[in-house]
Amino acid sequence: MENKELVKKAFEAMFNAYAPYSEYKVGAALLTKSGRIFTGCNIENAAYSPTVCAERTALFKAVSEGETAFVKIAVCGGKGGKPTDYFYPCGVCRQVMAEFCAADFEIITAKTPDDFQVCVLGDMLPFAFSPEKIK
Ligand code: THU
């Protein structure tokens, strides 16, 4: 799967974001090692703290369907669903990625469907607290 195709799916997912409080819409598209794609959007809540990010929606959808091995994730977001810059996942989502993914897991940060950068989890969350630490 080309990065560009995954980014396009992240943009499509962004339009389903439920973000009536922040109005900041985020979309994610996750590719599994088995070749499946799981998309996600942020889902806010009137009580605020139950809000879940787009990346975790995608990851949890995948894990709940038996997928725990991932290749890469594309993410985009912006106020009103109009990104103005590259989107970088929050710390909590990086930590959830570190539960399942190695340092070479690719995070595609998109600004537009044609303008994106590729980072790796190891650079975004160095010295991660990973499952191996508590074995
Ligand atoms: N958000 C995400 O979906 N992913 C992130 O990595 C950071 C933030 C969402 C949560 C909230 O609905 C909105 O963006 C503003 O913080």
Coordinates of N, CA, C and O and ligand atoms in Angstrom, one line a residue:
M1 N 0.9 -1.2 0.0 CA 0.0 0.0 0.0 C 0.9 1.2 0.0 O 1.8 1.4 0.8
E2 N 0.6 2.1 -1.0 CA 1.4 3.3 -1.1 C 1.0 4.3 0.0 O -0.1 4.3 0.4
N3 N 2.0 5.1 0.5 CA 1.7 6.1 1.5 C 0.6 7.0 1.1 O -0.3 7.4 1.9
K4 N 0.6 7.4 -0.1 CA -0.4 8.3 -0.6 C -1.9 7.8 -0.5 O -2.8 8.5 -0.1
E5 N -2.0 6.5 -0.7 CA -3.3 5.9 -0.6 C -3.8 5.9 0.9 O -5.0 6.1 1.2
L6 N -2.8 5.6 1.8 CA -3.2 5.5 3.2 C -3.5 6.9 3.7 O -4.4 7.1 4.5
V7 N -2.8 7.9 3.2 CA -3.1 9.3 3.6 C -4.5 9.7 3.1 O -5.3 10.3 3.9
K8 N -4.9 9.3 1.9 CA -6.2 9.6 1.4 C -7.3 9.0 2.3 O -8.3 9.6 2.6
K9 N -7.0 7.8 2.8 CA -8.0 7.1 3.7 C -8.1 7.9 5.0 O -9.1 7.9 5.7
A10 N -6.9 8.4 5.5 CA -7.0 9.2 6.7 C -7.8 10.5 6.6 O -8.6 10.8 7.4
F11 N -7.7 11.1 5.4 CA -8.5 12.3 5.1 C -10.0 11.9 5.1 O -10.8 12.6 5.6
E12 N -10.3 10.8 4.5 CA -11.7 10.4 4.4 C -12.2 10.1 5.8 O -13.4 10.5 6.2
A13 N -11.4 9.5 6.7 CA -11.8 9.2 8.1 C -12.0 10.5 8.9 O -12.9 10.5 9.7
M14 N -11.2 11.5 8.6 CA -11.3 12.8 9.3 C -12.7 13.4 9.2 O -13.2 14.0 10.1
F15 N -13.4 13.2 8.1 CA -14.7 13.8 7.9 C -15.7 13.1 8.8 O -16.8 13.7 9.0
N16 N -15.4 12.0 9.4 CA -16.4 11.4 10.3 C -16.1 11.8 11.8 O -16.8 11.3 12.7
A17 N -15.1 12.6 12.0 CA -14.7 13.0 13.3 C -15.9 13.6 14.1 O -16.7 14.4 13.5
Y18 N -16.1 13.2 15.3 CA -17.1 13.8 16.2 C -16.4 14.7 17.1 O -15.8 14.3 18.1
A19 N -16.4 16.0 16.8 CA -15.6 17.0 17.5 C -16.3 18.3 17.8 O -15.9 19.3 17.4
P20 N -17.5 18.2 18.4 CA -18.3 19.4 18.6 C -17.8 20.4 19.6 O -18.2 21.5 19.6
Y21 N -16.8 19.9 20.4 CA -16.3 20.8 21.5 C -15.0 21.6 21.0 O -14.9 22.8 21.1
S22 N -14.1 20.8 20.5 CA -12.8 21.5 20.0 C -13.0 21.9 18.5 O -12.2 22.8 18.1
E23 N -13.9 21.3 17.8 CA -14.0 21.5 16.4 C -12.7 21.1 15.6 O -12.5 21.5 14.5
Y24 N -11.8 20.4 16.3 CA -10.6 20.0 15.7 C -10.8 18.5 15.2 O -10.9 17.6 16.1
K25 N -10.8 18.3 13.9 CA -11.0 17.0 13.4 C -9.8 16.3 13.0 O -8.9 16.9 12.4
V26 N -9.7 15.0 13.4 CA -8.5 14.2 13.1 C -8.9 12.9 12.5 O -10.0 12.3 12.8
G27 N -8.1 12.4 11.5 CA -8.4 11.1 10.9 C -7.1 10.3 10.8 O -6.0 10.9 10.8
A28 N -7.3 9.0 10.9 CA -6.1 8.1 10.9 C -6.4 6.9 10.0 O -7.6 6.5 9.9
A29 N -5.4 6.3 9.4 CA -5.6 5.1 8.6 C -4.4 4.2 8.9 O -3.2 4.6 8.8
L30 N -4.6 3.0 9.4 CA -3.6 2.1 10.0 C -3.5 0.9 9.1 O -4.5 0.2 8.8
L31 N -2.3 0.5 8.6 CA -2.1 -0.6 7.8 C -1.5 -1.8 8.7 O -0.5 -1.6 9.3
T32 N -2.2 -2.9 8.6 CA -1.7 -4.1 9.4 C -0.7 -4.9 8.6 O -0.7 -4.8 7.3
K33 N 0.1 -5.7 9.2 CA 1.0 -6.5 8.5 C 0.3 -7.5 7.6 O 0.9 -8.0 6.6
S34 N -0.9 -7.8 8.0 CA -1.7 -8.8 7.1 C -2.4 -8.1 5.9 O -3.0 -8.7 5.2
G35 N -2.2 -6.8 5.8 CA -2.7 -6.0 4.7 C -4.0 -5.4 4.8 O -4.5 -4.8 3.9
R36 N -4.6 -5.4 6.0 CA -5.9 -4.8 6.3 C -5.7 -3.3 6.7 O -4.6 -2.9 7.2
I37 N -6.7 -2.5 6.4 CA -6.6 -1.1 6.8 C -7.8 -0.8 7.8 O -8.9 -1.2 7.5
F38 N -7.4 -0.2 8.9 CA -8.4 0.3 9.9 C -8.3 1.8 10.0 O -7.2 2.3 10.2
T39 N -9.4 2.4 9.8 CA -9.5 3.9 9.9 C -10.0 4.3 11.3 O -10.6 3.5 12.0
G40 N -9.8 5.5 11.6 CA -10.3 6.1 12.9 C -10.4 7.5 12.8 O -9.8 8.2 12.0
C41 N -11.3 8.1 13.7 CA -11.4 9.5 13.9 C -11.5 9.8 15.4 O -11.7 8.9 16.2
N42 N -11.3 11.1 15.7 CA -11.5 11.4 17.1 C -13.0 11.5 17.5 O -13.8 11.9 16.7
I43 N -13.3 11.1 18.7 CA -14.7 11.0 19.2 C -14.7 11.7 20.5 O -14.2 11.2 21.5
E44 N -15.3 12.9 20.5 CA -15.3 13.7 21.8 C -16.5 13.4 22.6 O -17.4 12.7 22.2
N45 N -16.5 14.0 23.8 CA -17.6 13.7 24.8 C -17.8 14.9 25.6 O -16.9 15.6 26.0
A46 N -19.1 15.1 26.0 CA -19.5 16.2 26.8 C -18.7 16.3 28.1 O -18.5 17.3 28.7
A47 N -18.3 15.1 28.6 CA -17.6 15.1 29.9 C -16.1 15.2 29.6 O -15.3 15.1 30.5
Y48 N -15.7 15.5 28.4 CA -14.3 15.8 27.9 C -13.4 14.6 28.1 O -12.8 14.2 27.1
S49 N -13.1 14.1 29.3 CA -12.1 13.1 29.4 C -12.3 11.8 28.7 O -11.4 11.1 28.4
P50 N -13.6 11.4 28.5 CA -13.8 10.1 27.7 C -13.4 10.3 26.2 O -13.4 9.3 25.5
T51 N -13.0 11.5 25.8 CA -12.6 11.7 24.4 C -11.5 10.7 24.0 O -10.6 10.5 24.7
V52 N -11.7 10.2 22.8 CA -10.6 9.3 22.3 C -10.1 9.9 20.9 O -10.8 10.4 20.1
C53 N -8.8 9.8 20.8 CA -8.1 10.3 19.6 C -8.3 9.3 18.4 O -8.6 8.2 18.5
A54 N -8.1 9.9 17.2 CA -8.3 9.2 16.0 C -7.3 7.9 15.9 O -7.8 6.9 15.4
E55 N -6.1 8.1 16.3 CA -5.1 7.1 16.2 C -5.5 5.9 17.1 O -5.4 4.7 16.7
R56 N -6.0 6.2 18.3 CA -6.4 5.1 19.2 C -7.6 4.4 18.7 O -7.8 3.2 18.9
T57 N -8.5 5.2 18.1 CA -9.7 4.6 17.5 C -9.3 3.5 16.5 O -9.8 2.4 16.6
A58 N -8.4 3.9 15.6 CA -8.0 3.0 14.6 C -7.2 1.8 15.2 O -7.5 0.6 14.8
L59 N -6.3 2.0 16.1 CA -5.6 0.9 16.8 C -6.5 0.0 17.5 O -6.4 -1.2 17.4
F60 N -7.5 0.6 18.3 CA -8.3 -0.3 19.1 C -9.3 -1.1 18.2 O -9.7 -2.2 18.5
K61 N -9.8 -0.5 17.1 CA -10.6 -1.2 16.2 C -9.9 -2.4 15.7 O -10.4 -3.5 15.6
A62 N -8.6 -2.2 15.3 CA -7.8 -3.3 14.8 C -7.5 -4.4 15.8 O -7.7 -5.6 15.5
V63 N -7.1 -4.0 17.0 CA -6.8 -5.0 18.1 C -8.1 -5.8 18.4 O -8.1 -7.0 18.6
S64 N -9.2 -5.1 18.4 CA -10.5 -5.7 18.8 C -10.9 -6.7 17.7 O -11.8 -7.6 17.9
E65 N -10.3 -6.7 16.5 CA -10.6 -7.6 15.5 C -9.4 -8.6 15.3 O -9.3 -9.2 14.2
G66 N -8.5 -8.7 16.3 CA -7.5 -9.7 16.3 C -6.2 -9.3 15.6 O -5.3 -10.1 15.5
E67 N -6.0 -8.0 15.2 CA -4.8 -7.6 14.5 C -3.9 -6.9 15.6 O -4.4 -5.9 16.2
T68 N -2.7 -7.3 15.7 CA -1.8 -6.7 16.6 C -0.4 -6.4 16.0 O 0.5 -5.9 16.7
A69 N -0.3 -6.6 14.7 CA 1.0 -6.3 14.0 C 0.7 -5.3 12.9 O -0.1 -5.5 12.0
F70 N 1.5 -4.2 13.0 CA 1.2 -3.0 12.2 C 2.4 -2.6 11.4 O 3.6 -2.6 11.9
V71 N 2.2 -2.0 10.2 CA 3.3 -1.5 9.4 C 3.4 0.0 9.5 O 4.5 0.6 9.7
K72 N 2.3 0.7 9.4 CA 2.3 2.2 9.4 C 1.0 2.8 9.6 O -0.1 2.1 9.4
I73 N 1.0 4.1 10.0 CA -0.3 4.8 10.2 C -0.2 6.2 9.6 O 0.9 6.8 9.6
A74 N -1.2 6.6 8.9 CA -1.3 8.0 8.3 C -2.2 8.8 9.2 O -3.3 8.3 9.6
V75 N -1.8 10.0 9.5 CA -2.7 10.9 10.3 C -2.8 12.3 9.8 O -1.8 12.8 9.3
C76 N -3.9 12.8 9.9 CA -4.1 14.3 9.5 C -5.1 14.9 10.4 O -5.9 14.2 11.1
G77 N -5.1 16.2 10.5 CA -6.1 16.9 11.4 C -6.0 18.4 11.3 O -4.9 18.9 10.9
G78 N -7.1 19.0 11.6 CA -7.1 20.5 11.7 C -8.4 21.0 12.1 O -9.4 20.3 12.1
K79 N -8.4 22.3 12.5 CA -9.6 22.9 13.0 C -10.6 22.9 11.8 O -10.3 23.3 10.7
G80 N -11.9 22.5 12.2 CA -12.9 22.4 11.2 C -12.6 21.4 10.1 O -13.3 21.5 9.0
G81 N -11.7 20.5 10.3 CA -11.4 19.5 9.3 C -10.6 20.1 8.1 O -10.5 19.5 7.1
K82 N -9.9 21.2 8.4 CA -9.0 21.8 7.4 C -7.6 21.9 7.9 O -7.2 22.9 8.5
P83 N -6.8 20.9 7.7 CA -5.4 20.9 8.1 C -4.6 22.1 7.6 O -4.8 22.4 6.4
T84 N -3.8 22.7 8.4 CA -2.9 23.8 7.9 C -1.4 23.4 8.1 O -0.6 24.2 7.8
D85 N -1.2 22.3 8.7 CA 0.2 21.8 9.0 C 0.2 20.3 9.1 O -0.8 19.7 9.1
Y86 N 1.5 19.8 9.2 CA 1.6 18.3 9.4 C 1.0 18.0 10.7 O 1.2 18.8 11.7
F87 N 0.5 16.8 10.8 CA -0.2 16.4 12.1 C 0.7 15.4 12.8 O 1.0 14.3 12.3
Y88 N 1.0 15.7 14.1 CA 1.8 14.8 14.9 C 1.0 14.2 16.0 O 0.4 15.0 16.8
P89 N 1.0 12.9 16.2 CA 0.2 12.2 17.2 C 0.5 12.7 18.6 O 1.7 12.9 18.9
C90 N -0.5 12.7 19.5 CA -0.2 13.1 20.9 C 0.6 12.0 21.6 O 0.8 10.9 21.1
G91 N 1.1 12.3 22.8 CA 1.9 11.4 23.6 C 1.2 10.1 24.0 O 1.8 9.0 24.0
V92 N -0.1 10.2 24.3 CA -0.8 9.0 24.7 C -0.9 8.1 23.5 O -0.7 6.9 23.7
C93 N -1.2 8.6 22.4 CA -1.3 7.7 21.2 C 0.1 7.1 20.8 O 0.1 5.9 20.4
R94 N 1.1 7.9 21.0 CA 2.5 7.3 20.8 C 2.7 6.2 21.7 O 3.3 5.1 21.4
Q95 N 2.3 6.3 23.0 CA 2.5 5.3 24.0 C 1.7 4.0 23.6 O 2.2 2.9 23.7
V96 N 0.4 4.2 23.1 CA -0.3 3.0 22.6 C 0.3 2.4 21.4 O 0.4 1.1 21.3
M97 N 0.9 3.2 20.5 CA 1.6 2.6 19.4 C 2.8 1.7 19.9 O 3.1 0.6 19.4
A98 N 3.5 2.2 21.0 CA 4.6 1.5 21.5 C 4.3 0.2 22.1 O 5.1 -0.7 22.3
E99 N 3.0 0.0 22.5 CA 2.6 -1.3 23.0 C 2.6 -2.4 22.0 O 2.9 -3.5 22.3
F100 N 2.4 -2.0 20.7 CA 2.2 -3.0 19.6 C 3.3 -2.9 18.6 O 3.5 -3.8 17.8
C101 N 4.0 -1.7 18.5 CA 4.8 -1.5 17.3 C 6.3 -1.2 17.7 O 6.6 -0.7 18.8
A102 N 7.2 -1.6 16.8 CA 8.6 -1.5 17.0 C 9.0 0.0 16.6 O 8.2 0.7 16.1
A103 N 10.3 0.3 16.9 CA 10.8 1.6 16.6 C 10.7 2.0 15.1 O 10.7 3.2 14.8
D104 N 10.7 1.0 14.3 CA 10.6 1.3 12.8 C 9.2 1.5 12.3 O 9.0 1.7 11.1
F105 N 8.2 1.5 13.2 CA 6.8 1.7 12.7 C 6.7 3.1 12.2 O 7.2 4.1 12.8
E106 N 6.2 3.2 11.0 CA 6.1 4.5 10.3 C 4.9 5.3 10.6 O 3.7 4.8 10.6
I107 N 5.1 6.6 10.9 CA 4.0 7.5 11.1 C 4.0 8.5 10.0 O 5.0 9.3 9.9
I108 N 3.0 8.5 9.2 CA 2.9 9.4 8.1 C 2.1 10.6 8.5 O 0.9 10.5 8.8
T109 N 2.8 11.8 8.6 CA 2.1 13.0 9.1 C 1.7 13.8 7.9 O 2.6 14.2 7.1
A110 N 0.4 14.0 7.7 CA 0.0 14.6 6.5 C -0.5 16.1 6.7 O -1.1 16.4 7.8
K111 N -0.3 16.9 5.7 CA -0.8 18.2 5.7 C -1.9 18.3 4.7 O -3.0 18.9 4.9
T112 N -1.7 17.7 3.5 CA -2.8 17.6 2.5 C -2.6 16.2 2.0 O -1.6 15.5 2.3
P113 N -3.6 15.7 1.2 CA -3.5 14.4 0.6 C -2.2 14.2 -0.2 O -1.8 13.0 -0.5
D114 N -1.6 15.3 -0.7 CA -0.4 15.1 -1.5 C 0.9 15.6 -0.8 O 2.0 15.6 -1.4
D115 N 0.7 16.1 0.4 CA 1.9 16.7 1.1 C 2.0 16.1 2.5 O 1.2 16.4 3.4
F116 N 2.9 15.1 2.6 CA 3.1 14.4 3.9 C 4.5 14.1 4.1 O 5.4 14.1 3.2
Q117 N 4.9 13.8 5.4 CA 6.2 13.4 5.8 C 6.2 12.1 6.5 O 5.1 11.7 7.0
V118 N 7.2 11.3 6.4 CA 7.3 10.0 7.1 C 8.3 10.1 8.3 O 9.4 10.5 8.1
C119 N 7.8 9.7 9.5 CA 8.6 9.6 10.7 C 8.6 8.2 11.2 O 7.8 7.4 10.7
V120 N 9.4 7.9 12.1 CA 9.3 6.5 12.7 C 9.0 6.7 14.2 O 9.5 7.7 14.9
L121 N 8.4 5.7 14.8 CA 8.0 5.8 16.2 C 9.2 6.0 17.1 O 9.1 6.7 18.1
G122 N 10.3 5.3 16.8 CA 11.5 5.5 17.6 C 12.0 6.9 17.8 O 12.6 7.2 18.8
D123 N 11.8 7.7 16.7 CA 12.2 9.1 16.8 C 11.1 9.9 17.6 O 11.4 10.9 18.2
M124 N 9.9 9.5 17.5 CA 8.8 10.3 18.1 C 8.6 10.0 19.6 O 8.1 10.8 20.3
L125 N 9.0 8.7 19.9 CA 8.9 8.3 21.4 C 10.2 7.6 21.8 O 10.1 6.4 21.9
P126 N 11.3 8.3 21.9 CA 12.5 7.6 22.3 C 12.4 7.2 23.7 O 11.6 7.7 24.5
F127 N 13.2 6.1 24.1 CA 13.2 5.6 25.5 C 11.8 5.2 25.9 O 11.4 5.4 27.1
A128 N 11.0 4.6 25.0 CA 9.6 4.3 25.3 C 9.5 3.3 26.5 O 10.4 2.4 26.6
F129 N 8.5 3.4 27.2 CA 8.1 2.4 28.2 C 7.3 1.3 27.5 O 6.2 1.5 27.2
S130 N 8.0 0.2 27.2 CA 7.4 -0.8 26.3 C 7.1 -2.1 27.1 O 7.6 -2.3 28.2
P131 N 6.4 -3.0 26.5 CA 6.0 -4.2 27.2 C 7.2 -5.0 27.7 O 7.1 -5.6 28.8
E132 N 8.3 -5.0 27.0 CA 9.5 -5.7 27.5 C 9.9 -5.3 28.9 O 10.5 -6.1 29.6
K133 N 9.7 -4.0 29.2 CA 10.2 -3.5 30.5 C 9.6 -4.1 31.7 O 10.2 -4.1 32.7
I134 N 8.4 -4.6 31.5 CA 7.7 -5.2 32.7 C 7.7 -6.8 32.7 O 7.0 -7.4 33.5
K135 N 8.5 -7.3 31.8 CA 8.6 -8.8 31.7 C 9.5 -9.3 32.8 O 10.4 -8.6 33.2
Ligands
THU1 N1 -6.6 14.4 18.9 C1 -6.5 13.3 18.1 O1 -7.5 12.7 17.6 N2 -5.2 12.8 18.0 C2 -4.1 13.3 18.6 O2 -3.0 12.7 18.4 C3 -4.2 14.6 19.3 C4 -5.6 15.1 19.5 C5 -8.0 15.0 19.1 C6 -8.5 14.9 20.5 C7 -9.5 16.0 20.5 O3 -10.8 15.5 20.0 C8 -9.0 17.0 19.4 O4 -8.0 16.4 18.7 C9 -8.4 18.3 20.1 O5 -7.5 18.0 21.0

